[in-house]
Tab-separated table of C-alpha atoms and ligand atoms in Angstrom:
chain	number	residue	atom	x	y	z
A	137	UNK	CA	0.292	-0.149	-0.027
A	138	UNK	CA	1.750	3.065	-1.357
A	139	UNK	CA	0.143	5.939	0.875
A	140	UNK	CA	1.812	10.266	0.285
A	141	UNK	CA	2.702	12.145	3.565
A	142	UNK	CA	1.551	15.329	3.552
A	143	UNK	CA	3.420	17.677	6.329
A	144	UNK	CA	3.898	22.019	4.491
A	145	UNK	CA	4.398	23.720	7.851
A	146	UNK	CA	5.327	23.910	12.000
A	147	UNK	CA	2.317	22.463	13.269
A	148	UNK	CA	2.253	19.083	11.569
A	149	UNK	CA	5.383	17.481	11.945
A	150	UNK	CA	4.101	16.899	14.893
A	151	UNK	CA	1.655	15.209	13.617
A	152	UNK	CA	3.404	13.604	11.375
A	153	UNK	CA	6.529	12.075	13.394
A	154	UNK	CA	4.534	9.169	14.564
A	155	UNK	CA	3.039	7.841	11.301
A	156	UNK	CA	6.070	7.883	9.880
A	157	UNK	CA	7.667	5.501	13.287
A	158	UNK	CA	3.983	3.816	13.158
A	159	UNK	CA	4.474	2.856	9.213
A	160	UNK	CA	7.825	1.038	9.476
A	161	UNK	CA	5.506	-2.266	12.236
A	162	UNK	CA	3.832	-2.789	8.573
A	163	UNK	CA	5.505	-4.562	6.134
A	164	UNK	CA	3.036	-3.879	3.646
A	165	UNK	CA	3.212	-0.469	3.790
A	166	UNK	CA	6.045	2.442	1.377
A	167	UNK	CA	5.331	5.416	3.087
A	168	UNK	CA	6.400	8.961	1.060
A	169	UNK	CA	6.880	11.871	2.490
A	170	UNK	CA	6.308	14.958	0.322
A	171	UNK	CA	7.366	18.764	2.253
A	172	UNK	CA	5.590	20.993	0.512
A	173	UNK	CA	8.288	24.060	1.588
A	174	UNK	CA	4.939	25.958	3.166
A	175	UNK	CA	7.144	26.290	5.658
A	176	UNK	CA	11.542	26.055	5.337
A	177	UNK	CA	13.522	28.535	8.550
A	178	UNK	CA	15.694	25.898	9.897
A	179	UNK	CA	14.008	26.651	13.345
A	180	UNK	CA	10.624	26.788	11.574
A	181	UNK	CA	11.088	22.782	10.193
A	182	UNK	CA	14.447	21.648	9.852
A	183	UNK	CA	14.659	22.085	13.242
A	184	UNK	CA	11.480	19.791	13.807
A	185	UNK	CA	13.052	16.170	12.424
A	186	UNK	CA	15.653	16.138	13.496
A	187	UNK	CA	14.435	16.755	16.760
A	188	UNK	CA	10.921	14.402	16.545
A	189	UNK	CA	13.365	12.101	14.209
A	190	UNK	CA	10.987	12.193	10.671
A	191	UNK	CA	12.730	10.952	7.902
A	192	UNK	CA	14.627	13.829	5.734
A	193	UNK	CA	10.866	14.409	2.949
A	194	UNK	CA	11.435	12.608	-0.658
A	195	UNK	CA	10.559	15.329	-2.105
A	196	UNK	CA	10.796	19.226	-1.201
A	197	UNK	CA	8.066	20.909	-3.308
A	198	UNK	CA	10.286	24.155	-1.403
A	199	UNK	CA	7.225	26.563	-2.090
A	200	UNK	CA	7.746	29.192	0.574
A	201	UNK	CA	5.788	31.905	1.642
A	202	UNK	CA	3.108	33.865	-1.082
A	203	UNK	CA	-0.506	34.955	-0.531
A	204	UNK	CA	-2.528	32.142	0.259
A	205	UNK	CA	-3.936	31.909	-3.107
A	206	UNK	CA	-0.681	31.048	-4.982
A	207	UNK	CA	0.588	29.648	-1.882
A	208	UNK	CA	-1.661	26.802	-2.888
A	209	UNK	CA	-1.460	26.941	-6.499
A	210	UNK	CA	1.799	26.674	-6.401
A	211	UNK	CA	1.374	23.575	-3.442
A	212	UNK	CA	-1.063	22.421	-6.033
A	213	UNK	CA	0.946	22.719	-9.158
A	214	UNK	CA	4.419	20.994	-7.968
A	215	UNK	CA	2.254	18.558	-6.055
A	216	UNK	CA	0.193	16.887	-9.052
A	217	UNK	CA	3.169	15.679	-10.936
A	218	UNK	CA	4.096	14.149	-7.768
A	219	UNK	CA	1.039	11.701	-7.258
A	220	UNK	CA	0.855	10.742	-11.466
A	221	UNK	CA	4.914	9.984	-10.983
A	222	UNK	CA	3.859	7.870	-7.607
A	223	UNK	CA	0.243	6.104	-7.923
A	224	UNK	CA	-0.939	5.943	-4.391
A	225	UNK	CA	-3.105	4.602	-3.338
A	226	UNK	CA	-3.848	6.985	-0.450
A	227	UNK	CA	-2.168	10.261	0.207
A	228	UNK	CA	-2.960	11.365	4.151
A	229	UNK	CA	-3.138	14.794	4.380
A	230	UNK	CA	-2.670	16.437	8.839
A	231	UNK	CA	-4.307	19.628	10.052
A	232	UNK	CA	-6.056	22.745	9.114
A	233	UNK	CA	-2.725	24.903	6.353
A	234	UNK	CA	-2.470	26.113	3.279
A	235	UNK	CA	-0.944	22.451	2.049
A	236	UNK	CA	-3.835	19.774	3.496
A	237	UNK	CA	-6.439	21.748	0.831
A	238	UNK	CA	-3.607	22.314	-1.264
A	239	UNK	CA	-2.505	18.117	-1.706
A	240	UNK	CA	-5.950	17.436	-0.169
A	241	UNK	CA	-8.090	18.691	-3.781
A	242	UNK	CA	-4.571	16.850	-6.052
A	243	UNK	CA	-5.709	13.829	-4.574
A	244	UNK	CA	-8.968	13.339	-5.376
A	245	UNK	CA	-8.709	15.209	-8.128
A	246	UNK	CA	-7.153	12.343	-10.154
A	247	UNK	CA	-8.915	9.838	-8.381
A	248	UNK	CA	-7.233	8.739	-5.224
A	249	UNK	CA	-8.366	8.484	-2.150
A	250	UNK	CA	-7.832	11.279	0.830
A	251	UNK	CA	-7.479	10.651	5.038
A	252	UNK	CA	-7.809	13.685	6.605
A	253	UNK	CA	-6.001	13.303	10.037
A	254	UNK	CA	-7.337	15.946	12.336
A	255	UNK	CA	-10.775	16.619	11.273
A	256	UNK	CA	-14.080	17.667	11.467
A	257	UNK	CA	-13.002	20.499	14.003
A	258	UNK	CA	-14.975	23.996	13.964
A	259	UNK	CA	-14.021	27.033	14.827
A	260	UNK	CA	-17.481	28.274	13.297
A	261	UNK	CA	-15.207	31.153	12.617
A	262	UNK	CA	-14.701	31.568	8.836
A	263	UNK	CA	-12.982	34.747	8.220
A	264	UNK	CA	-10.092	31.811	9.722
A	265	UNK	CA	-8.510	30.511	7.197
A	266	UNK	CA	-7.575	27.302	9.231
A	267	UNK	CA	-11.315	26.509	8.896
A	268	UNK	CA	-11.925	26.879	4.939
A	269	UNK	CA	-8.878	24.636	5.247
A	270	UNK	CA	-10.451	22.512	7.079
A	271	UNK	CA	-14.305	22.355	6.179
A	272	UNK	CA	-13.479	21.945	1.921
A	273	UNK	CA	-10.293	19.056	2.999
A	274	UNK	CA	-13.801	17.743	5.328
A	275	UNK	CA	-15.955	17.158	1.935
A	276	UNK	CA	-14.090	15.380	0.124
A	277	UNK	CA	-11.707	13.062	2.061
A	278	UNK	CA	-12.504	9.138	2.058
A	279	UNK	CA	-10.897	8.542	5.555
A	280	UNK	CA	-11.227	11.298	8.652
A	281	UNK	CA	-9.403	10.755	11.528
A	282	UNK	CA	-10.811	13.228	14.679
A	283	UNK	CA	-9.240	13.713	17.693
A	284	UNK	CA	-12.374	14.502	19.853
A	285	UNK	CA	-16.210	14.018	19.967
A	286	UNK	CA	-16.603	17.369	18.680
A	287	UNK	CA	-15.160	17.259	15.132
A	288	UNK	CA	-17.510	13.898	14.397
A	289	UNK	CA	-20.363	15.474	15.978
A	290	UNK	CA	-19.516	18.334	13.225
A	291	UNK	CA	-19.265	15.974	10.414
A	292	UNK	CA	-22.542	13.910	11.291
A	293	UNK	CA	-24.042	17.367	10.901
A	294	UNK	CA	-22.122	18.831	7.494
A	295	UNK	CA	-23.237	15.679	6.049
A	296	UNK	CA	-20.725	13.267	5.943
A	297	UNK	CA	-21.040	9.871	6.116
A	298	UNK	CA	-20.612	7.670	9.428
A	299	UNK	CA	-18.362	4.636	8.159
A	300	UNK	CA	-16.166	7.147	7.527
A	301	UNK	CA	-15.448	8.541	10.504
A	302	UNK	CA	-13.743	7.287	13.387
A	303	UNK	CA	-12.280	9.171	16.505
A	304	UNK	CA	-8.992	8.563	16.745
A	305	UNK	CA	-7.470	10.372	19.310
A	306	UNK	CA	-4.822	12.300	18.751
A	307	UNK	CA	-1.018	12.307	17.112
A	308	UNK	CA	-0.019	15.704	18.251
A	309	UNK	CA	-0.653	14.416	21.598
A	310	UNK	CA	0.906	10.745	20.487
A	311	UNK	CA	4.594	13.276	20.407
A	312	UNK	CA	4.045	14.769	23.605
A	313	UNK	CA	3.562	11.777	25.555
A	314	UNK	CA	6.587	9.780	23.409
A	315	UNK	CA	9.012	13.090	23.982
A	316	UNK	CA	8.510	14.218	27.259
A	317	UNK	CA	11.152	12.375	28.970
A	318	UNK	CA	13.842	13.659	26.523
A	319	UNK	CA	12.630	17.843	27.154
A	320	UNK	CA	12.756	17.279	30.189
A	321	UNK	CA	16.054	17.033	29.373
A	322	UNK	CA	16.692	20.341	28.042
A	323	UNK	CA	18.549	23.013	29.791
A	324	UNK	CA	16.057	26.278	28.252
A	325	UNK	CA	15.049	27.073	31.712
A	326	UNK	CA	18.572	27.348	33.331
A	327	UNK	CA	19.890	28.911	29.606
A	328	UNK	CA	17.330	31.517	30.697
A	329	UNK	CA	17.561	31.628	34.267
A	330	UNK	CA	21.291	32.338	33.883
A	331	UNK	CA	20.665	35.355	31.413
A	332	UNK	CA	18.832	36.357	33.982
A	333	UNK	CA	14.949	35.956	32.166
A	334	UNK	CA	13.827	34.413	34.899
A	335	UNK	CA	14.610	33.870	38.786
A	336	UNK	CA	12.561	30.806	40.398
A	337	UNK	CA	9.536	32.293	41.037
A	338	UNK	CA	7.172	30.652	38.403
A	339	UNK	CA	7.149	32.396	34.491
A	340	UNK	CA	4.339	32.156	31.551
A	341	UNK	CA	5.277	30.702	28.141
A	342	UNK	CA	3.357	33.562	25.108
A	343	UNK	CA	2.435	32.071	21.660
A	344	UNK	CA	1.688	35.113	19.176
A	345	UNK	CA	0.205	34.420	15.103
A	346	UNK	CA	-3.092	33.950	14.263
A	347	UNK	CA	-2.678	37.194	11.350
A	348	UNK	CA	-6.309	38.269	13.181
A	349	UNK	CA	-4.500	39.634	16.585
A	350	UNK	CA	-0.232	40.369	15.167
A	351	UNK	CA	-2.477	41.787	11.253
A	352	UNK	CA	-4.440	43.948	13.508
A	353	UNK	CA	-2.195	46.811	15.335
A	354	UNK	CA	-5.175	47.973	17.309
A	355	UNK	CA	-5.701	44.667	18.723
A	356	UNK	CA	-1.788	43.935	19.406
A	357	UNK	CA	-2.229	46.809	21.065
A	358	UNK	CA	-4.744	45.950	23.445
A	359	UNK	CA	-3.666	42.277	23.775
A	360	UNK	CA	-0.268	44.347	24.306
A	361	UNK	CA	-1.741	46.392	26.898
A	362	UNK	CA	-2.621	43.062	28.896
A	363	UNK	CA	0.917	41.306	28.438
A	364	UNK	CA	2.213	44.970	30.628
A	365	UNK	CA	-0.086	44.200	33.545
A	366	UNK	CA	0.954	40.672	33.155
A	367	UNK	CA	4.758	40.705	32.908
A	368	UNK	CA	4.597	42.943	36.210
A	369	UNK	CA	3.571	40.049	38.174
A	370	UNK	CA	5.463	36.480	36.230
A	371	UNK	CA	8.333	36.820	33.444
A	372	UNK	CA	6.672	36.410	30.320
A	373	UNK	CA	9.009	33.938	27.928
A	374	UNK	CA	7.779	34.734	23.987
A	375	UNK	CA	9.288	32.823	20.932
A	376	UNK	CA	8.112	34.885	18.520
A	377	UNK	CA	6.795	33.289	15.275
A	378	UNK	CA	7.980	35.163	11.637
A	379	UNK	CA	5.128	36.363	10.824
A	380	UNK	CA	4.434	38.444	14.562
A	381	UNK	CA	8.526	39.581	14.602
A	382	UNK	CA	6.790	41.891	10.998
A	383	UNK	CA	4.099	42.937	12.486
A	384	UNK	CA	6.123	43.965	16.015
A	385	UNK	CA	8.372	46.139	13.433
A	386	UNK	CA	5.385	47.677	10.696
A	387	UNK	CA	3.248	48.563	13.889
A	388	UNK	CA	5.881	50.704	15.706
A	389	UNK	CA	5.657	48.725	18.905
A	390	UNK	CA	9.627	48.323	19.141
A	391	UNK	CA	10.137	50.776	21.889
A	392	UNK	CA	7.208	49.254	23.299
A	393	UNK	CA	8.073	45.767	23.860
A	394	UNK	CA	11.862	47.298	25.065
A	395	UNK	CA	10.256	49.111	27.631
A	396	UNK	CA	8.804	46.273	29.345
A	397	UNK	CA	11.042	44.229	31.249
A	398	UNK	CA	9.776	41.289	31.820
A	399	UNK	CA	9.177	40.566	28.428
A	400	UNK	CA	11.341	38.100	26.561
A	401	UNK	CA	11.721	37.753	23.082
A	402	UNK	CA	13.356	35.477	21.375
A	403	UNK	CA	13.487	33.193	18.220
A	404	UNK	CA	11.352	30.364	17.120
A	405	UNK	CA	12.569	27.187	19.066
A	406	UNK	CA	12.663	23.938	18.804
A	407	UNK	CA	10.002	21.672	20.643
A	408	UNK	CA	11.610	20.183	22.963
A	409	UNK	CA	12.934	22.879	24.001
A	410	UNK	CA	9.281	24.533	24.063
A	411	UNK	CA	7.507	21.421	25.851
A	412	UNK	CA	10.350	21.813	28.633
A	413	UNK	CA	9.232	25.228	28.827
A	414	UNK	CA	5.296	24.843	28.775
A	415	UNK	CA	5.489	21.668	31.420
A	416	UNK	CA	6.731	24.023	33.937
A	417	UNK	CA	4.816	27.216	32.904
A	418	UNK	CA	2.928	28.086	35.907
A	419	UNK	CA	0.364	29.323	32.949
A	420	UNK	CA	0.173	30.331	28.319
A	421	UNK	CA	-1.379	32.219	26.424
A	422	UNK	CA	-1.812	31.500	23.335
A	423	UNK	CA	-3.227	31.744	19.436
A	424	UNK	CA	-2.041	28.380	18.338
A	425	UNK	CA	-4.528	25.735	18.230
A	426	UNK	CA	-1.838	22.986	19.154
A	427	UNK	CA	-1.423	24.678	21.921
A	428	UNK	CA	-4.761	24.450	23.481
A	429	UNK	CA	-4.299	20.791	23.439
A	430	UNK	CA	-0.269	20.155	24.956
A	431	UNK	CA	-1.334	22.537	27.158
A	432	UNK	CA	-4.743	20.426	28.418
A	433	UNK	CA	-2.399	16.882	28.511
A	434	UNK	CA	0.058	18.778	30.913
A	435	UNK	CA	-2.660	20.153	33.435
A	436	UNK	CA	-0.966	23.772	32.377
A	437	UNK	CA	-3.314	26.340	33.026
A	438	UNK	CA	-4.074	28.156	29.087
A	439	UNK	CA	-5.333	31.595	28.220
A	440	UNK	CA	-6.865	31.959	24.425
A	441	UNK	CA	-6.334	34.959	22.817
A	442	UNK	CA	-9.170	34.267	20.086
A	443	UNK	CA	-12.594	34.538	20.738
A	444	UNK	CA	-12.974	30.950	19.270
A	445	UNK	CA	-11.931	27.737	19.456
A	446	UNK	CA	-12.428	24.277	17.070
A	447	UNK	CA	-11.743	22.629	19.989
A	448	UNK	CA	-13.768	23.188	22.841
A	449	UNK	CA	-12.873	19.175	24.854
A	450	UNK	CA	-9.762	21.725	25.945
A	451	UNK	CA	-12.020	23.776	27.327
A	452	UNK	CA	-14.691	21.642	28.919
A	453	UNK	CA	-12.795	19.178	30.065
A	454	UNK	CA	-9.096	20.502	29.981
A	455	UNK	CA	-7.267	23.621	30.657
A	456	UNK	CA	-8.317	26.327	27.977
A	457	UNK	CA	-9.920	29.005	28.276
A	458	UNK	CA	-11.555	31.582	25.599
A	459	UNK	CA	-10.219	35.055	26.496
A	460	UNK	CA	-10.506	36.350	23.523
A	461	UNK	CA	-8.076	38.980	22.266
A	462	UNK	CA	-8.873	42.356	24.616
A	463	UNK	CA	-6.763	43.502	27.763
A	464	UNK	CA	-10.142	43.281	29.351
A	465	UNK	CA	-10.673	39.230	28.648
A	466	UNK	CA	-7.542	37.926	28.693
A	467	UNK	CA	-6.624	40.345	32.163
A	468	UNK	CA	-9.387	38.266	33.520
A	469	UNK	CA	-8.741	35.250	32.849
A	470	UNK	CA	-5.086	35.652	34.163
A	471	UNK	CA	-7.045	36.412	37.276
A	472	UNK	CA	-8.083	32.603	36.640
A	473	UNK	CA	-5.555	30.789	35.645
A	474	UNK	CA	-4.661	31.582	39.008
A	475	UNK	CA	-6.412	31.588	40.841
A	476	UNK	CA	-8.266	28.073	39.977
A	477	UNK	CA	-7.384	24.765	40.993
A	478	UNK	CA	-6.426	23.123	37.115
A	479	UNK	CA	-5.149	19.713	38.289
A	480	UNK	CA	-9.037	18.591	38.645
A	481	UNK	CA	-8.708	18.476	34.956
A	482	UNK	CA	-9.798	15.256	32.560
A	483	UNK	CA	-7.855	13.663	30.150
A	484	UNK	CA	-9.405	13.576	26.522
A	485	UNK	CA	-10.665	10.050	25.288
A	486	UNK	CA	-7.426	7.949	23.336
A	487	UNK	CA	-5.179	11.045	24.664
A	488	UNK	CA	-2.850	7.491	25.246
A	489	UNK	CA	-0.215	8.450	22.737
A	490	UNK	CA	-1.088	5.072	21.144
A	491	UNK	CA	-3.454	7.481	17.783
A	492	UNK	CA	-1.411	6.682	15.010
A	493	UNK	CA	-1.441	3.026	15.572
A	494	UNK	CA	-4.870	2.806	14.965
A	495	UNK	CA	-4.994	5.699	12.234
A	496	UNK	CA	-1.837	2.984	10.521
A	497	UNK	CA	-4.352	0.029	11.752
A	498	UNK	CA	-7.878	1.901	9.857
A	499	UNK	CA	-5.734	2.154	6.256
A	500	UNK	CA	-5.125	-1.115	5.898
A	501	UNK	CA	-8.629	-2.186	7.174
A	502	UNK	CA	-9.989	0.205	5.001
A	503	UNK	CA	-8.229	0.326	1.898
A	504	UNK	CA	-6.971	-3.497	1.027
B	273	LIG	C1	0.759	29.003	8.972
B	273	LIG	C2	-0.579	28.560	8.343
B	273	LIG	C3	-1.363	28.794	10.481
B	273	LIG	C4	-0.796	28.145	10.696
B	273	LIG	C5	0.962	28.015	11.371
B	273	LIG	C6	2.246	27.454	12.012
B	273	LIG	C7	-2.088	28.837	7.040
B	273	LIG	C8	-3.467	29.104	5.732
B	273	LIG	N1	-2.091	29.174	7.866
B	273	LIG	O1	0.398	30.932	9.187
B	273	LIG	O2	-2.384	27.821	10.395
B	273	LIG	O3	-1.084	28.138	12.376
B	273	LIG	O4	0.712	28.458	10.393
B	273	LIG	O5	3.238	28.412	12.056
B	273	LIG	O6	-1.356	27.750	6.398
B	273	LIG	N2	7.791	33.107	7.003
B	273	LIG	C9	9.103	32.351	7.365
B	273	LIG	N3	9.786	31.402	7.900
B	273	LIG	C10	9.224	30.856	7.225
B	273	LIG	C11	7.835	30.924	7.234
B	273	LIG	C12	7.041	31.347	7.060
B	273	LIG	O7	10.131	33.876	8.198
B	273	LIG	O8	10.002	29.298	7.439
B	273	LIG	C13	6.838	34.262	6.911
B	273	LIG	C14	6.704	34.284	6.038
B	273	LIG	O9	7.225	36.220	5.720
B	273	LIG	C15	5.564	34.600	5.217
B	273	LIG	C16	4.769	34.627	6.681
B	273	LIG	O10	6.087	34.089	8.103
B	273	LIG	O11	4.542	35.029	4.998
B	273	LIG	C17	3.927	34.000	7.101
B	273	LIG	O12	4.226	32.425	6.742
B	273	LIG	P1	3.190	30.674	6.266
B	273	LIG	O13	2.817	30.247	6.267
B	273	LIG	O14	2.358	32.457	5.440
B	273	LIG	O15	1.493	31.731	7.603
B	273	LIG	P2	1.723	31.030	8.921
B	273	LIG	O16	1.407	32.219	9.184
B	273	LIG	O17	2.713	30.626	9.137
């Protein structure tokens, strides 16, 4: 069975890693790994391959950054000959980035079965590019693998046939559980202490990259207002995404940020260092999707700087608060994050490190 596996952007790498490892257990499967090149910087891409022991991509389409239309179109144009040449039985895509929908469309138009890992998530916010990618990818997929029950419910509501939908748990959690002990050995906290950034009294971690937050100077300024208050209490470690770095400069926020002595900006960091930081943080502030889930399994309070989540289980069972991006909402969530006993939170069903095994078994059973 030939399976082409697609990765493109940073959050895809931790999802594909356990699948690539699982394929090794099955002689019957011949996997091909295709990197679209949507993310290409050393610390946005290569570093993750090394740390997570993902095999080198067999093919890199090297599309790079561009507008949504151009990026999506370039991926499709470059991927079509790969499918024609390799003649796979399945194309497997993960997550909700432009690479996901672009390669999904190519596959189904060539009559190849499409498997979507992390299917069914819905924020209800169609202004998010990822929401459009999710809806479209799910509507053309043959095998839909869900991480949480809400995904199953959403797909059924949208009229997807029940026999295509499988609740399997979460490959990203497989990766976290597998790498936790390795991450514990990271020296990043000692390094930040040596720099004088941390004093042993706890810290917060911040990530920010959603266009709705960082491309809009008004919204970005409101988030900075909240961070100013929080950093006076608790040092904040902030690995900065390239999009955010650009917009900090473009919005003229440099001086504002420099004036906050406990807001510590750094370049993007690798998976293991980041996991060490989040595992040990008092709280995490983020607009990422996956980090809401990682903090849930780590039982670290998470404040999500968005008005909605496509991962409701993280707020229903886990440690997540959907705070929005306005100053007052963030500060209210901050108070609650420090006060509430989050250790009572629960781990969602099937987040047990075995999702990749379930997915590969289903691929074998359903596409003999
Ligand atoms: C993409 C995904 C988003 C995901 C995020 C994780 C889409 C629509 N968005 O958003 O869902 O949460 O990745 O990071 O697919 N850049 C670099 N180096 C890189 C990659 C990007 O400098 O390696 C810069 C480029 O200037 C680019 C900008 O970052 O224009 C944004 O990159 P892009 O891939 O377009 O979107 P992300 O914001 O990263």
